[in-house]
PDB file of C-alpha atoms in Angstrom:
ATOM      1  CA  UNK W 280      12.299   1.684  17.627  1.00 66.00           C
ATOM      2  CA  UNK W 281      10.052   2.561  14.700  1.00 86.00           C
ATOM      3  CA  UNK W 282      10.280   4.381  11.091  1.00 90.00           C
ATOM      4  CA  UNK W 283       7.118   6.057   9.354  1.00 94.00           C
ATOM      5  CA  UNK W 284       7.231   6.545   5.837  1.00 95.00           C
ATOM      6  CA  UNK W 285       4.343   9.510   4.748  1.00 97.00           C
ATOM      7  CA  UNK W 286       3.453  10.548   1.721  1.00 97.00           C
ATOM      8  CA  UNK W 287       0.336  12.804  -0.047  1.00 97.00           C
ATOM      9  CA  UNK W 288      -0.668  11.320  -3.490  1.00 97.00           C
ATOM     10  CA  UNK W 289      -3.070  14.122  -5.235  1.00 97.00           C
ATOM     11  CA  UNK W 290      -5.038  13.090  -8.246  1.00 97.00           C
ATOM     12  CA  UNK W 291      -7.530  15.002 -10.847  1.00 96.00           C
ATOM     13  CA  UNK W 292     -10.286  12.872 -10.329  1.00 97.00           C
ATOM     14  CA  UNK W 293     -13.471  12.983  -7.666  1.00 96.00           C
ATOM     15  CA  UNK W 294     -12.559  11.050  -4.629  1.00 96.00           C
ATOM     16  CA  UNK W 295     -15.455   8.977  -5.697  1.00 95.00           C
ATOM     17  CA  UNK W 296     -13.625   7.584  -8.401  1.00 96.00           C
ATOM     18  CA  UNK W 297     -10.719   7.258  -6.773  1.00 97.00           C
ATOM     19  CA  UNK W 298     -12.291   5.391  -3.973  1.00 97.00           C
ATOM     20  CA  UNK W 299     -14.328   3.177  -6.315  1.00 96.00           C
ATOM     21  CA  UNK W 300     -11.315   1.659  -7.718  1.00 97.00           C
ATOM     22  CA  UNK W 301      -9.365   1.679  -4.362  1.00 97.00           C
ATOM     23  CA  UNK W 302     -12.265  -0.795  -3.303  1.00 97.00           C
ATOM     24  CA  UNK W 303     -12.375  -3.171  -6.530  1.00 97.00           C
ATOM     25  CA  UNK W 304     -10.282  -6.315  -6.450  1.00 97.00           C
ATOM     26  CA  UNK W 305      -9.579  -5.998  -9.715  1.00 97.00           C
ATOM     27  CA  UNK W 306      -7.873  -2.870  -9.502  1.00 97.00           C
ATOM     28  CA  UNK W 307      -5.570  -4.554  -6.597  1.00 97.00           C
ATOM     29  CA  UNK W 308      -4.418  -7.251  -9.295  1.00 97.00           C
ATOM     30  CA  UNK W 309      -3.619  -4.869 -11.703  1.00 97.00           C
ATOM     31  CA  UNK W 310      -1.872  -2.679  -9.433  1.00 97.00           C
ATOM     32  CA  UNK W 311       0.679  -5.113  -7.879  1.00 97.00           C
ATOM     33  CA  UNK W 312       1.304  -6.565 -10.935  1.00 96.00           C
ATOM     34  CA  UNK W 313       1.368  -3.808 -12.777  1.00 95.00           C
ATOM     35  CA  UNK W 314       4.486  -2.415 -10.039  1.00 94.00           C
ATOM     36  CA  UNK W 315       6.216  -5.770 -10.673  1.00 93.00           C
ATOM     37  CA  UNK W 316       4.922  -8.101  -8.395  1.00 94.00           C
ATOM     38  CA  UNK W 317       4.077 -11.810  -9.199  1.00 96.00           C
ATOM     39  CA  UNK W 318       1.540 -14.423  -8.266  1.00 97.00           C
ATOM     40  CA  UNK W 319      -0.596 -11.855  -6.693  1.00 97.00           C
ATOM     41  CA  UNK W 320      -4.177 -13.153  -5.639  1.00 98.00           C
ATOM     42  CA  UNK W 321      -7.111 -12.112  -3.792  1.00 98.00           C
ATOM     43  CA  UNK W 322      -7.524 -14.240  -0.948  1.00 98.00           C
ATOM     44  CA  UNK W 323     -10.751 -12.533   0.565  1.00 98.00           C
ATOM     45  CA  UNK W 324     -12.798  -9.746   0.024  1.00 98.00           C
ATOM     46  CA  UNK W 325     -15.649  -8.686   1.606  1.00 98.00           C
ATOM     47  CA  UNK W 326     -18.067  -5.461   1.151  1.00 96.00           C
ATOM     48  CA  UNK W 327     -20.210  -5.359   4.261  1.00 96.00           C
ATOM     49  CA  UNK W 328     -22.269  -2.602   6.652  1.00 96.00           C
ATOM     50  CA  UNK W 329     -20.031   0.157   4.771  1.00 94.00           C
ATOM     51  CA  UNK W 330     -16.406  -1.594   5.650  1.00 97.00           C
ATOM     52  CA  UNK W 331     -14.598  -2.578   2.387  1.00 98.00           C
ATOM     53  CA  UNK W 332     -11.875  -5.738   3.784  1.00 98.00           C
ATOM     54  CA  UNK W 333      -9.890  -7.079   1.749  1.00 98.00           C
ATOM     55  CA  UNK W 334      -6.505  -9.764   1.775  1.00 98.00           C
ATOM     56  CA  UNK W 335      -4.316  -9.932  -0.916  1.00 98.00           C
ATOM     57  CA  UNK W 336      -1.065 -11.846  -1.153  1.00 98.00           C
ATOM     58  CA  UNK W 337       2.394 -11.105  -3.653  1.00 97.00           C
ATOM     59  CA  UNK W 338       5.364 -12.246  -4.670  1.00 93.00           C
ATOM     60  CA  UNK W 339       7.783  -8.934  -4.591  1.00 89.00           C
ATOM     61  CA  UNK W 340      11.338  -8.346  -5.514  1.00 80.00           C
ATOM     62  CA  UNK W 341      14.230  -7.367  -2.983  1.00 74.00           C
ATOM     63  CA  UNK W 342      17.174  -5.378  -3.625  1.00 70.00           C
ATOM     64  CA  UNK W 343      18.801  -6.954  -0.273  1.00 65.00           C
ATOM     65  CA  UNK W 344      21.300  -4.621   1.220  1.00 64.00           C
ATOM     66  CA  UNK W 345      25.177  -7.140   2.095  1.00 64.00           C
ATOM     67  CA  UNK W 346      24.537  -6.996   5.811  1.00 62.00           C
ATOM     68  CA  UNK W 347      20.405  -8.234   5.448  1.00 61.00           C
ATOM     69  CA  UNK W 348      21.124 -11.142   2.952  1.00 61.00           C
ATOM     70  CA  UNK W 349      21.303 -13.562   5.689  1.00 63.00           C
ATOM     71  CA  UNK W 350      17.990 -12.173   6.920  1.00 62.00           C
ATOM     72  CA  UNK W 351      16.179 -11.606   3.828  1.00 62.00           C
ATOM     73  CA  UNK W 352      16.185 -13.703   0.310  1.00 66.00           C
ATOM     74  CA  UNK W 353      15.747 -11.892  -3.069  1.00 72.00           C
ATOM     75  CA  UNK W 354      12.242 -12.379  -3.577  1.00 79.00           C
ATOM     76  CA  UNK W 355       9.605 -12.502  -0.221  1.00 84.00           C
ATOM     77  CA  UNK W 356       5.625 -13.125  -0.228  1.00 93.00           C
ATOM     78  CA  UNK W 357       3.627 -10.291   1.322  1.00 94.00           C
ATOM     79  CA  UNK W 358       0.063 -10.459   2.807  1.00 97.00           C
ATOM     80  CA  UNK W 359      -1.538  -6.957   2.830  1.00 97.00           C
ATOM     81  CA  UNK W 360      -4.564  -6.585   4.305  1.00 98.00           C
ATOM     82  CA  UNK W 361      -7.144  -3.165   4.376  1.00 98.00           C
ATOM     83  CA  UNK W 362      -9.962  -1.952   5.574  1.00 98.00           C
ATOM     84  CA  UNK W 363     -12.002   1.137   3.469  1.00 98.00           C
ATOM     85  CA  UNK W 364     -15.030   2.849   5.514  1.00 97.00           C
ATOM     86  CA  UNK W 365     -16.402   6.745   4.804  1.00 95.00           C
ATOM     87  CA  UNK W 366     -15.484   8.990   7.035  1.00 95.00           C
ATOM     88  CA  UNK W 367     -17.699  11.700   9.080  1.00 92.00           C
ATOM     89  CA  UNK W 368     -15.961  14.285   7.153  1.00 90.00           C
ATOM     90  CA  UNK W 369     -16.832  13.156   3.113  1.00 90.00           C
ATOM     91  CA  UNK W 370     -13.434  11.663   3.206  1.00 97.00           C
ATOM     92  CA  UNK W 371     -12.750   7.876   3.513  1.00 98.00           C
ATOM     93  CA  UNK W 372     -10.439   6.269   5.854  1.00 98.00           C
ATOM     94  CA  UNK W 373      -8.055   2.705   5.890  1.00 98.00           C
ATOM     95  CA  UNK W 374      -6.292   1.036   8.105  1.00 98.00           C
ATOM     96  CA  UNK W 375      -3.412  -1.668   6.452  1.00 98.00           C
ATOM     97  CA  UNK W 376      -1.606  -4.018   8.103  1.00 97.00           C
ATOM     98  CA  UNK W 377       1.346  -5.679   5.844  1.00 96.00           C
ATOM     99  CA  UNK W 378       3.484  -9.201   6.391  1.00 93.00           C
ATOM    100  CA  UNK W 379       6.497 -10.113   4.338  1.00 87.00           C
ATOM    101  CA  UNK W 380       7.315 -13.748   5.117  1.00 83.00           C
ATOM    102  CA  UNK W 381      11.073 -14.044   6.989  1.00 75.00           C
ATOM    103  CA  UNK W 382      10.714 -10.256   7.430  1.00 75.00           C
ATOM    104  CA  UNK W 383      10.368  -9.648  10.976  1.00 79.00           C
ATOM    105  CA  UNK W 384       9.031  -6.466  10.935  1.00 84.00           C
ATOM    106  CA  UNK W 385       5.761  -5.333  11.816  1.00 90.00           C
ATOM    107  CA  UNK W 386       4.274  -2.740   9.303  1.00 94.00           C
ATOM    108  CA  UNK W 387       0.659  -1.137   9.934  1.00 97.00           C
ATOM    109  CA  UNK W 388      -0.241   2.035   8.072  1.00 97.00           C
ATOM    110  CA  UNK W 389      -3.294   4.402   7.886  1.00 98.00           C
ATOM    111  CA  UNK W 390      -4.788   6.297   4.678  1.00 98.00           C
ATOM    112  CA  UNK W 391      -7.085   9.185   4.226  1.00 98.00           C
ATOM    113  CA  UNK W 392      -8.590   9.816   0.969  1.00 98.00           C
ATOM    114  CA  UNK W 393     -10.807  13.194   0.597  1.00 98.00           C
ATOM    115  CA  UNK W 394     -11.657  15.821  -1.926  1.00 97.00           C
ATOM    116  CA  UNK W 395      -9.531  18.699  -2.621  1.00 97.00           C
ATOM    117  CA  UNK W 396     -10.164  22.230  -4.569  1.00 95.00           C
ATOM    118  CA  UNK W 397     -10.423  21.967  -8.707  1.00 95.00           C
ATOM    119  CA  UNK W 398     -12.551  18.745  -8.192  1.00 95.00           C
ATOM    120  CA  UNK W 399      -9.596  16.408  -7.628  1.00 97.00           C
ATOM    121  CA  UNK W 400      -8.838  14.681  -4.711  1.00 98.00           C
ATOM    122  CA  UNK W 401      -6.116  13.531  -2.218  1.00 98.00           C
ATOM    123  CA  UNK W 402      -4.355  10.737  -0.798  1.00 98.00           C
ATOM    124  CA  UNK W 403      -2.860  10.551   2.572  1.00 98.00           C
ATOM    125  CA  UNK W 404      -0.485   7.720   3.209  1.00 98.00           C
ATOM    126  CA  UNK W 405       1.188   6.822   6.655  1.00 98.00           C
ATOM    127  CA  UNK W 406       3.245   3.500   6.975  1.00 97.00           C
ATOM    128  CA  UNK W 407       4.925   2.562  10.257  1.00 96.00           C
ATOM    129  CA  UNK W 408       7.579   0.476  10.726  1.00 92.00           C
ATOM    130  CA  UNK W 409       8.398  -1.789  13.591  1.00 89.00           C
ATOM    131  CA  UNK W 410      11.859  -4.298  14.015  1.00 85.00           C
ATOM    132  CA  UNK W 411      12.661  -5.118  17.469  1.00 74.00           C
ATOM    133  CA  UNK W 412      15.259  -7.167  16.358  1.00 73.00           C
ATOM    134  CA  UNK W 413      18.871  -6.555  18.387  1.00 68.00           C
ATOM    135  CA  UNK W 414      21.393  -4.937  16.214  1.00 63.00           C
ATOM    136  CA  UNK W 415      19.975  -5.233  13.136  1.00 64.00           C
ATOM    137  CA  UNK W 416      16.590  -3.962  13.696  1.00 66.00           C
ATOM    138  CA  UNK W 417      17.410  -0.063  12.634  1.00 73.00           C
ATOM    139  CA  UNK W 418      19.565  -1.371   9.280  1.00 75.00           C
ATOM    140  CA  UNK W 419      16.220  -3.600   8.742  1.00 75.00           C
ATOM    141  CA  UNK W 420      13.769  -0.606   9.314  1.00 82.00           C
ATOM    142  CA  UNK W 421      15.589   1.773   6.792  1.00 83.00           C
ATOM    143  CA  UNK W 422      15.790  -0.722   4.546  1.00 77.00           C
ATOM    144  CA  UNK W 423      12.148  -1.483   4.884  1.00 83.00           C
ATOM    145  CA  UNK W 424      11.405   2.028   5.186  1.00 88.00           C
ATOM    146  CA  UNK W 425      13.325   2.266   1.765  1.00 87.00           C
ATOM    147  CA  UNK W 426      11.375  -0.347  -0.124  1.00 84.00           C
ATOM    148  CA  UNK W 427       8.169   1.101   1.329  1.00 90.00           C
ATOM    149  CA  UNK W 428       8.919   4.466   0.056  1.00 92.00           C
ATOM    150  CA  UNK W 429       9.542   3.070  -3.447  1.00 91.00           C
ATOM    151  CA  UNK W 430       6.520   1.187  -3.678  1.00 91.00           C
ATOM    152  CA  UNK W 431       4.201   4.052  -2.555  1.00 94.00           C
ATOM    153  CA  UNK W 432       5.941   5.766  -5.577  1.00 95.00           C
ATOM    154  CA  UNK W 433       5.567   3.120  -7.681  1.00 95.00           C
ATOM    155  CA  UNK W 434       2.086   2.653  -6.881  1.00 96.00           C
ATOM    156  CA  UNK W 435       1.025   6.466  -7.257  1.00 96.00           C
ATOM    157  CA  UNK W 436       1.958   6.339 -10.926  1.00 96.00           C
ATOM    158  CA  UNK W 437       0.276   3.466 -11.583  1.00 96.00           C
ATOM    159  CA  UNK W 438      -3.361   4.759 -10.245  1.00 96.00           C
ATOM    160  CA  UNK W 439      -2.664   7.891 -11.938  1.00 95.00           C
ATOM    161  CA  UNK W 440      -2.074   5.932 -14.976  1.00 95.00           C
ATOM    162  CA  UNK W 441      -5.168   3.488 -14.400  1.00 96.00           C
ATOM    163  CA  UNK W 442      -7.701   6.433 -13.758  1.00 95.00           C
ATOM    164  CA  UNK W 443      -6.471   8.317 -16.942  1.00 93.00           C
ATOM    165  CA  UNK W 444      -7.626   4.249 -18.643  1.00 91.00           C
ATOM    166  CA  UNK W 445     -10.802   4.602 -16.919  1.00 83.00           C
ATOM    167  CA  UNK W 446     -11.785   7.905 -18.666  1.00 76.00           C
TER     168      UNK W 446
END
């Protein structure tokens, strides 16, 4: 049993921008906190042969549904960890894979960043999500499915906001 959560985040700035601060670990601090997580570090970053890596670990709230609470506290640490390369098509291409401690779900997504008309660019985000627990494993995936949703949300408007900063 899975769940995929997709979404297309279009901004007004080159993809070069874009991509510049979707590979600076500063921007990655900023963002999580700035959606509301705490204790958010870089644990390793790395820049090498044209693959942007990079670990990050953050504290992020819960909204745990009555029948997960037993599962799931109100607060859970999650290690997210991408990889940036160009693409063959002047578009750039990730691969995440994300771990929320006493979540047992698997979640691995994909992103394609590329230029679109007016001089803007866009976003493509693809999350999947994987519980194999018995009986609860679909009420854990929409949840998770849920929360992922919000987040991508939550995260959109705050690179739109950053880029408008950067101008």
């Amino acid at each position: 049993m899975s769940t995929t959560v997709e979404a297309i985040h279009e901004y007004d700035h080159p993809v070069e921008i874009v991509f510049a601060a979707f590979t600076d670990p500063d921007f990655y601090l900023a963002k999580f906190e700035g959606i509301g997580a705490r204790e958010v570090e870089v644990i390793a970053c790395s820049d090498v042969d044209g693959v942007f890596s990079i670990e990050t670990t953050r504290e992020v709230p819960l909204e745990v549904p009555a029948a997960l609470r037993a599962v799931l506290g109100s607060w859970t640490t999650v290690i997210q960890n991408e990889e940036w390369v160009e693409g063959e098509n002047d578009d750039f291409l990730n691969e995440l894979d994300i771990s929320s401690e006493g979540v047992p779900a698997k979640i691995t997504g994909t992103m394609v960043l590329y230029a679109i008309e007016g001089g803007g660019c866009a976003n493509e985000v693809t999350i999947r999500i994987d519980c194999s627990i018995p009986l609860v494993g679909g009420r854990l995936e929409k949840f998770v499915a849920e929360n992922t949703s919000e987040q991508l949300d939550a995260e959109y408007e705050f690179v739109q906001e950053y880029l408008e900063q950067m101008d």
